[in-house]
mmCIF file of N, CA, C and O in Angstrom:
data_model
loop_
_atom_site.group_PDB
_atom_site.id
_atom_site.type_symbol
_atom_site.label_atom_id
_atom_site.label_comp_id
_atom_site.label_asym_id
_atom_site.label_seq_id
_atom_site.Cartn_x
_atom_site.Cartn_y
_atom_site.Cartn_z
ATOM 1 N N UNK A 148 -1.765 -28.030 -12.462
ATOM 2 C CA UNK A 148 -2.071 -26.623 -11.723
ATOM 3 C C UNK A 148 -1.329 -25.365 -12.873
ATOM 4 O O UNK A 148 0.016 -25.565 -12.601
ATOM 5 N N UNK A 149 -2.297 -24.726 -13.188
ATOM 6 C CA UNK A 149 -1.553 -23.190 -13.884
ATOM 7 C C UNK A 149 -1.321 -22.258 -12.709
ATOM 8 O O UNK A 149 -1.224 -22.220 -11.503
ATOM 9 N N UNK A 150 -0.548 -21.520 -13.445
ATOM 10 C CA UNK A 150 0.411 -20.642 -12.490
ATOM 11 C C UNK A 150 -0.439 -19.560 -11.879
ATOM 12 O O UNK A 150 -1.612 -19.356 -12.548
ATOM 13 N N UNK A 151 -0.392 -18.841 -10.461
ATOM 14 C CA UNK A 151 -1.307 -18.496 -10.163
ATOM 15 C C UNK A 151 -1.102 -16.992 -10.784
ATOM 16 O O UNK A 151 0.439 -16.190 -11.310
ATOM 17 N N UNK A 152 -2.094 -15.978 -10.576
ATOM 18 C CA UNK A 152 -1.584 -14.772 -11.259
ATOM 19 C C UNK A 152 -2.165 -13.350 -10.290
ATOM 20 O O UNK A 152 -2.583 -13.769 -9.128
ATOM 21 N N UNK A 153 -0.724 -12.620 -10.763
ATOM 22 C CA UNK A 153 -0.673 -11.707 -9.676
ATOM 23 C C UNK A 153 -1.912 -10.784 -9.856
ATOM 24 O O UNK A 153 -2.264 -10.545 -11.066
ATOM 25 N N UNK A 154 -2.572 -10.228 -8.687
ATOM 26 C CA UNK A 154 -3.754 -8.914 -8.894
ATOM 27 C C UNK A 154 -2.682 -7.796 -9.428
ATOM 28 O O UNK A 154 -2.218 -7.265 -8.535
ATOM 29 N N UNK A 155 -3.205 -7.122 -10.627
ATOM 30 C CA UNK A 155 -2.023 -5.956 -11.006
ATOM 31 C C UNK A 155 -2.454 -4.730 -10.157
ATOM 32 O O UNK A 155 -1.640 -3.686 -9.706
ATOM 33 N N UNK A 156 -3.673 -4.608 -9.703
ATOM 34 C CA UNK A 156 -4.092 -3.177 -8.868
ATOM 35 C C UNK A 156 -3.535 -3.170 -7.582
ATOM 36 O O UNK A 156 -3.021 -2.184 -7.082
ATOM 37 N N UNK A 157 -3.098 -4.556 -6.794
ATOM 38 C CA UNK A 157 -2.613 -4.748 -5.336
ATOM 39 C C UNK A 157 -0.919 -4.449 -5.891
ATOM 40 O O UNK A 157 -0.075 -3.862 -4.901
ATOM 41 N N UNK A 158 -0.328 -5.328 -6.636
ATOM 42 C CA UNK A 158 0.747 -5.108 -7.418
ATOM 43 C C UNK A 158 1.446 -3.460 -7.222
ATOM 44 O O UNK A 158 2.471 -3.285 -6.918
ATOM 45 N N UNK A 159 0.597 -2.977 -7.889
ATOM 46 C CA UNK A 159 1.154 -1.640 -8.135
ATOM 47 C C UNK A 159 0.969 -0.612 -7.022
ATOM 48 O O UNK A 159 1.436 0.839 -6.305
ATOM 49 N N UNK A 160 0.013 -0.995 -5.731
ATOM 50 C CA UNK A 160 -0.083 -0.305 -4.688
ATOM 51 C C UNK A 160 0.334 -0.574 -2.928
ATOM 52 O O UNK A 160 1.252 0.138 -2.216
ATOM 53 N N UNK A 161 0.928 -2.018 -3.259
ATOM 54 C CA UNK A 161 2.034 -2.543 -2.109
ATOM 55 C C UNK A 161 2.871 -3.300 -2.483
ATOM 56 O O UNK A 161 2.995 -3.609 -3.570
ATOM 57 N N UNK A 162 3.902 -3.419 -1.641
ATOM 58 C CA UNK A 162 5.586 -3.977 -1.820
ATOM 59 C C UNK A 162 5.638 -4.747 -0.373
ATOM 60 O O UNK A 162 5.299 -4.224 0.540
ATOM 61 N N UNK A 163 6.120 -5.817 -0.931
ATOM 62 C CA UNK A 163 6.834 -6.693 0.701
ATOM 63 C C UNK A 163 8.023 -6.170 0.957
ATOM 64 O O UNK A 163 8.971 -6.196 0.134
ATOM 65 N N UNK A 164 8.367 -5.855 2.271
ATOM 66 C CA UNK A 164 9.405 -5.475 2.897
ATOM 67 C C UNK A 164 10.457 -6.573 3.049
ATOM 68 O O UNK A 164 9.978 -7.727 2.951
ATOM 69 N N UNK A 165 11.607 -6.811 3.380
ATOM 70 C CA UNK A 165 12.308 -7.457 3.662
ATOM 71 C C UNK A 165 12.063 -8.387 4.877
ATOM 72 O O UNK A 165 12.192 -9.681 5.045
ATOM 73 N N UNK A 166 11.457 -7.689 5.838
ATOM 74 C CA UNK A 166 10.925 -8.609 6.965
ATOM 75 C C UNK A 166 9.579 -9.173 6.951
ATOM 76 O O UNK A 166 9.180 -10.356 7.668
ATOM 77 N N UNK A 167 9.032 -9.141 5.537
ATOM 78 C CA UNK A 167 7.372 -9.801 5.191
ATOM 79 C C UNK A 167 6.272 -8.903 5.693
ATOM 80 O O UNK A 167 5.638 -9.391 5.416
ATOM 81 N N UNK A 168 6.721 -7.807 6.218
ATOM 82 C CA UNK A 168 5.711 -6.723 6.428
ATOM 83 C C UNK A 168 4.979 -6.278 5.162
ATOM 84 O O UNK A 168 5.642 -6.139 3.736
ATOM 85 N N UNK A 169 3.856 -5.793 5.105
ATOM 86 C CA UNK A 169 3.496 -4.621 3.617
ATOM 87 C C UNK A 169 3.052 -3.737 4.034
ATOM 88 O O UNK A 169 2.566 -2.947 5.245
ATOM 89 N N UNK A 170 3.796 -2.751 2.984
ATOM 90 C CA UNK A 170 4.415 -1.710 2.639
ATOM 91 C C UNK A 170 3.218 -1.024 1.989
ATOM 92 O O UNK A 170 2.814 -1.857 0.852
ATOM 93 N N UNK A 171 2.356 0.185 2.068
ATOM 94 C CA UNK A 171 1.376 0.644 1.498
ATOM 95 C C UNK A 171 1.752 2.446 1.498
ATOM 96 O O UNK A 171 2.676 3.055 2.414
ATOM 97 N N UNK A 172 1.282 2.922 0.722
ATOM 98 C CA UNK A 172 1.270 4.772 0.341
ATOM 99 C C UNK A 172 0.105 5.154 0.557
ATOM 100 O O UNK A 172 -0.839 4.427 0.404
ATOM 101 N N UNK A 173 -0.023 6.125 1.872
ATOM 102 C CA UNK A 173 -0.782 6.877 1.899
ATOM 103 C C UNK A 173 -1.868 7.586 0.613
ATOM 104 O O UNK A 173 -1.165 7.934 0.095
ATOM 105 N N UNK A 174 -3.198 7.663 1.217
ATOM 106 C CA UNK A 174 -4.045 8.783 0.327
ATOM 107 C C UNK A 174 -4.326 10.206 0.706
ATOM 108 O O UNK A 174 -3.881 10.560 1.134
ATOM 109 N N UNK A 175 -5.349 10.643 -0.191
ATOM 110 C CA UNK A 175 -5.501 11.923 0.256
ATOM 111 C C UNK A 175 -4.736 12.870 -0.523
ATOM 112 O O UNK A 175 -4.211 13.854 0.637
ATOM 113 N N UNK A 176 -3.848 12.637 -1.205
ATOM 114 C CA UNK A 176 -2.489 13.558 -1.561
ATOM 115 C C UNK A 176 -2.304 13.685 -2.960
ATOM 116 O O UNK A 176 -1.198 14.227 -3.913
ATOM 117 N N UNK A 177 -3.540 13.750 -3.815
ATOM 118 C CA UNK A 177 -3.644 13.847 -5.229
ATOM 119 C C UNK A 177 -4.175 15.396 -5.302
ATOM 120 O O UNK A 177 -3.835 15.960 -6.702
ATOM 121 N N UNK A 178 -5.154 15.858 -4.785
ATOM 122 C CA UNK A 178 -5.778 17.434 -4.933
ATOM 123 C C UNK A 178 -5.951 17.950 -4.315
ATOM 124 O O UNK A 178 -6.293 17.052 -2.733
ATOM 125 N N UNK A 179 -6.627 19.046 -4.086
ATOM 126 C CA UNK A 179 -7.222 20.074 -3.059
ATOM 127 C C UNK A 179 -6.130 20.113 -2.010
ATOM 128 O O UNK A 179 -6.839 19.851 -0.664
ATOM 129 N N UNK A 180 -5.075 20.205 -2.098
ATOM 130 C CA UNK A 180 -3.963 20.170 -0.956
ATOM 131 C C UNK A 180 -4.084 21.502 -0.586
ATOM 132 O O UNK A 180 -3.115 21.942 0.561
ATOM 133 N N UNK A 181 -4.605 22.508 -1.255
ATOM 134 C CA UNK A 181 -4.149 24.011 -0.350
ATOM 135 C C UNK A 181 -4.776 24.152 0.909
ATOM 136 O O UNK A 181 -4.589 24.715 1.742
ATOM 137 N N UNK A 182 -6.214 23.681 0.786
ATOM 138 C CA UNK A 182 -6.617 23.531 2.364
ATOM 139 C C UNK A 182 -6.113 22.385 3.403
ATOM 140 O O UNK A 182 -6.486 22.485 4.325
ATOM 141 N N UNK A 183 -5.179 22.054 3.018
ATOM 142 C CA UNK A 183 -4.767 20.747 4.330
ATOM 143 C C UNK A 183 -3.380 21.270 4.625
ATOM 144 O O UNK A 183 -2.546 22.213 3.760
ATOM 145 N N UNK A 184 -3.036 20.921 5.863
ATOM 146 C CA UNK A 184 -1.713 22.163 5.962
ATOM 147 C C UNK A 184 -0.608 21.606 5.942
ATOM 148 O O UNK A 184 -0.158 20.249 5.372
ATOM 149 N N UNK A 185 0.582 22.245 5.720
ATOM 150 C CA UNK A 185 1.859 21.296 5.002
ATOM 151 C C UNK A 185 1.953 20.367 5.965
ATOM 152 O O UNK A 185 2.792 19.468 5.249
ATOM 153 N N UNK A 186 1.958 20.642 7.023
ATOM 154 C CA UNK A 186 2.292 19.114 8.083
ATOM 155 C C UNK A 186 1.690 18.143 7.639
ATOM 156 O O UNK A 186 2.523 16.980 7.635
ATOM 157 N N UNK A 187 0.413 18.224 7.333
ATOM 158 C CA UNK A 187 -0.253 16.835 7.122
ATOM 159 C C UNK A 187 0.313 16.308 5.582
ATOM 160 O O UNK A 187 0.442 15.137 5.495
ATOM 161 N N UNK A 188 0.790 17.215 4.912
ATOM 162 C CA UNK A 188 0.964 16.720 3.858
ATOM 163 C C UNK A 188 2.391 16.304 3.110
ATOM 164 O O UNK A 188 2.377 15.172 2.662
ATOM 165 N N UNK A 189 3.234 16.791 4.111
ATOM 166 C CA UNK A 189 4.422 16.393 4.474
ATOM 167 C C UNK A 189 4.143 15.051 4.961
ATOM 168 O O UNK A 189 4.839 13.752 4.549
ATOM 169 N N UNK A 190 2.847 14.697 5.941
ATOM 170 C CA UNK A 190 3.135 13.134 6.754
ATOM 171 C C UNK A 190 2.636 12.269 5.870
ATOM 172 O O UNK A 190 2.533 10.881 5.714
ATOM 173 N N UNK A 191 1.952 12.795 4.493
ATOM 174 C CA UNK A 191 1.063 11.821 3.490
ATOM 175 C C UNK A 191 2.302 11.240 2.825
ATOM 176 O O UNK A 191 2.002 10.104 1.782
ATOM 177 N N UNK A 192 3.498 11.636 2.918
ATOM 178 C CA UNK A 192 4.447 11.348 1.730
ATOM 179 C C UNK A 192 4.938 9.836 2.388
ATOM 180 O O UNK A 192 5.646 9.278 1.520
ATOM 181 N N UNK A 193 4.936 9.735 3.670
ATOM 182 C CA UNK A 193 5.559 9.011 4.218
ATOM 183 C C UNK A 193 5.129 7.281 3.657
ATOM 184 O O UNK A 193 3.520 7.648 4.181
ATOM 185 N N UNK A 194 5.863 6.159 4.023
ATOM 186 C CA UNK A 194 5.049 5.050 3.574
ATOM 187 C C UNK A 194 4.558 4.504 5.218
ATOM 188 O O UNK A 194 5.049 4.985 5.996
ATOM 189 N N UNK A 195 3.326 3.655 4.774
ATOM 190 C CA UNK A 195 2.970 3.260 5.897
ATOM 191 C C UNK A 195 2.767 1.414 5.976
ATOM 192 O O UNK A 195 3.098 1.341 4.914
ATOM 193 N N UNK A 196 3.060 0.949 7.234
ATOM 194 C CA UNK A 196 2.656 -0.398 7.300
ATOM 195 C C UNK A 196 0.944 -1.007 7.307
ATOM 196 O O UNK A 196 0.657 -0.742 7.851
ATOM 197 N N UNK A 197 1.167 -1.795 6.518
ATOM 198 C CA UNK A 197 -0.757 -2.421 6.466
ATOM 199 C C UNK A 197 -1.103 -3.141 7.897
ATOM 200 O O UNK A 197 -0.201 -3.946 8.268
ATOM 201 N N UNK A 198 -2.015 -2.844 8.522
ATOM 202 C CA UNK A 198 -2.447 -3.530 9.667
ATOM 203 C C UNK A 198 -2.559 -4.962 9.520
ATOM 204 O O UNK A 198 -2.819 -5.839 8.391
ATOM 205 N N UNK A 199 -2.114 -5.659 10.719
ATOM 206 C CA UNK A 199 -2.078 -7.233 10.357
ATOM 207 C C UNK A 199 -3.383 -7.975 9.911
ATOM 208 O O UNK A 199 -3.051 -8.964 9.225
ATOM 209 N N UNK A 200 -4.578 -7.240 10.303
ATOM 210 C CA UNK A 200 -5.489 -8.381 9.937
ATOM 211 C C UNK A 200 -5.874 -7.986 8.777
ATOM 212 O O UNK A 200 -6.421 -8.923 7.839
ATOM 213 N N UNK A 201 -5.565 -6.818 8.033
ATOM 214 C CA UNK A 201 -5.845 -7.172 6.287
ATOM 215 C C UNK A 201 -4.223 -7.676 5.477
ATOM 216 O O UNK A 201 -4.574 -7.888 4.471
ATOM 217 N N UNK A 202 -3.193 -7.832 6.508
ATOM 218 C CA UNK A 202 -2.017 -8.308 5.534
ATOM 219 C C UNK A 202 -2.074 -9.830 4.616
ATOM 220 O O UNK A 202 -1.721 -9.680 3.797
ATOM 221 N N UNK A 203 -3.031 -10.466 5.704
ATOM 222 C CA UNK A 203 -3.003 -12.040 4.958
ATOM 223 C C UNK A 203 -3.925 -11.443 3.749
ATOM 224 O O UNK A 203 -3.268 -12.242 2.749
ATOM 225 N N UNK A 204 -4.869 -11.132 3.515
ATOM 226 C CA UNK A 204 -5.694 -11.026 2.552
ATOM 227 C C UNK A 204 -4.764 -10.270 1.177
ATOM 228 O O UNK A 204 -4.819 -10.613 0.079
ATOM 229 N N UNK A 205 -3.595 -9.408 1.261
ATOM 230 C CA UNK A 205 -2.923 -8.720 0.404
ATOM 231 C C UNK A 205 -2.005 -9.772 0.083
ATOM 232 O O UNK A 205 -1.627 -9.895 -0.943
ATOM 233 N N UNK A 206 -1.622 -10.554 0.858
ATOM 234 C CA UNK A 206 -0.488 -11.123 0.588
ATOM 235 C C UNK A 206 -0.791 -12.671 -0.689
ATOM 236 O O UNK A 206 -0.440 -13.247 -0.941
ATOM 237 N N UNK A 207 -2.490 -13.045 -0.138
ATOM 238 C CA UNK A 207 -2.872 -13.816 -1.330
ATOM 239 C C UNK A 207 -3.218 -13.060 -2.664
ATOM 240 O O UNK A 207 -2.699 -13.804 -3.827
ATOM 241 N N UNK A 208 -3.002 -11.667 -2.679
ATOM 242 C CA UNK A 208 -3.272 -11.189 -3.794
ATOM 243 C C UNK A 208 -1.829 -11.039 -4.827
ATOM 244 O O UNK A 208 -1.757 -10.797 -5.853
ATOM 245 N N UNK A 209 -0.819 -11.190 -3.984
ATOM 246 C CA UNK A 209 0.627 -11.092 -4.349
ATOM 247 C C UNK A 209 1.069 -12.126 -4.152
ATOM 248 O O UNK A 209 2.047 -12.421 -3.104
ATOM 249 N N UNK A 210 1.199 -13.439 -4.614
ATOM 250 C CA UNK A 210 1.272 -14.709 -4.440
ATOM 251 C C UNK A 210 2.857 -14.849 -4.454
ATOM 252 O O UNK A 210 3.778 -15.390 -4.067
ATOM 253 N N UNK A 211 3.788 -14.209 -5.813
ATOM 254 C CA UNK A 211 4.957 -14.380 -5.920
ATOM 255 C C UNK A 211 6.178 -13.278 -5.439
ATOM 256 O O UNK A 211 7.037 -13.066 -5.379
ATOM 257 N N UNK A 212 5.298 -12.289 -4.043
ATOM 258 C CA UNK A 212 6.428 -11.467 -4.106
ATOM 259 C C UNK A 212 6.970 -11.825 -2.314
ATOM 260 O O UNK A 212 6.311 -12.413 -1.550
#
């Protein structure tokens, strides 16, 4: 059986926490920021936890994490 390959796109976007949850970073923070309130752009800096139904799919893309 050959080694499983990590999905490189998913590896750049998601990290597994110590408790096994999947951490992600928020979008909508790259351009057109002048029209967004400062409060919203501050909240976009913080990481979020992936929803439970999506967690299983992401963990299959990251077999060694």
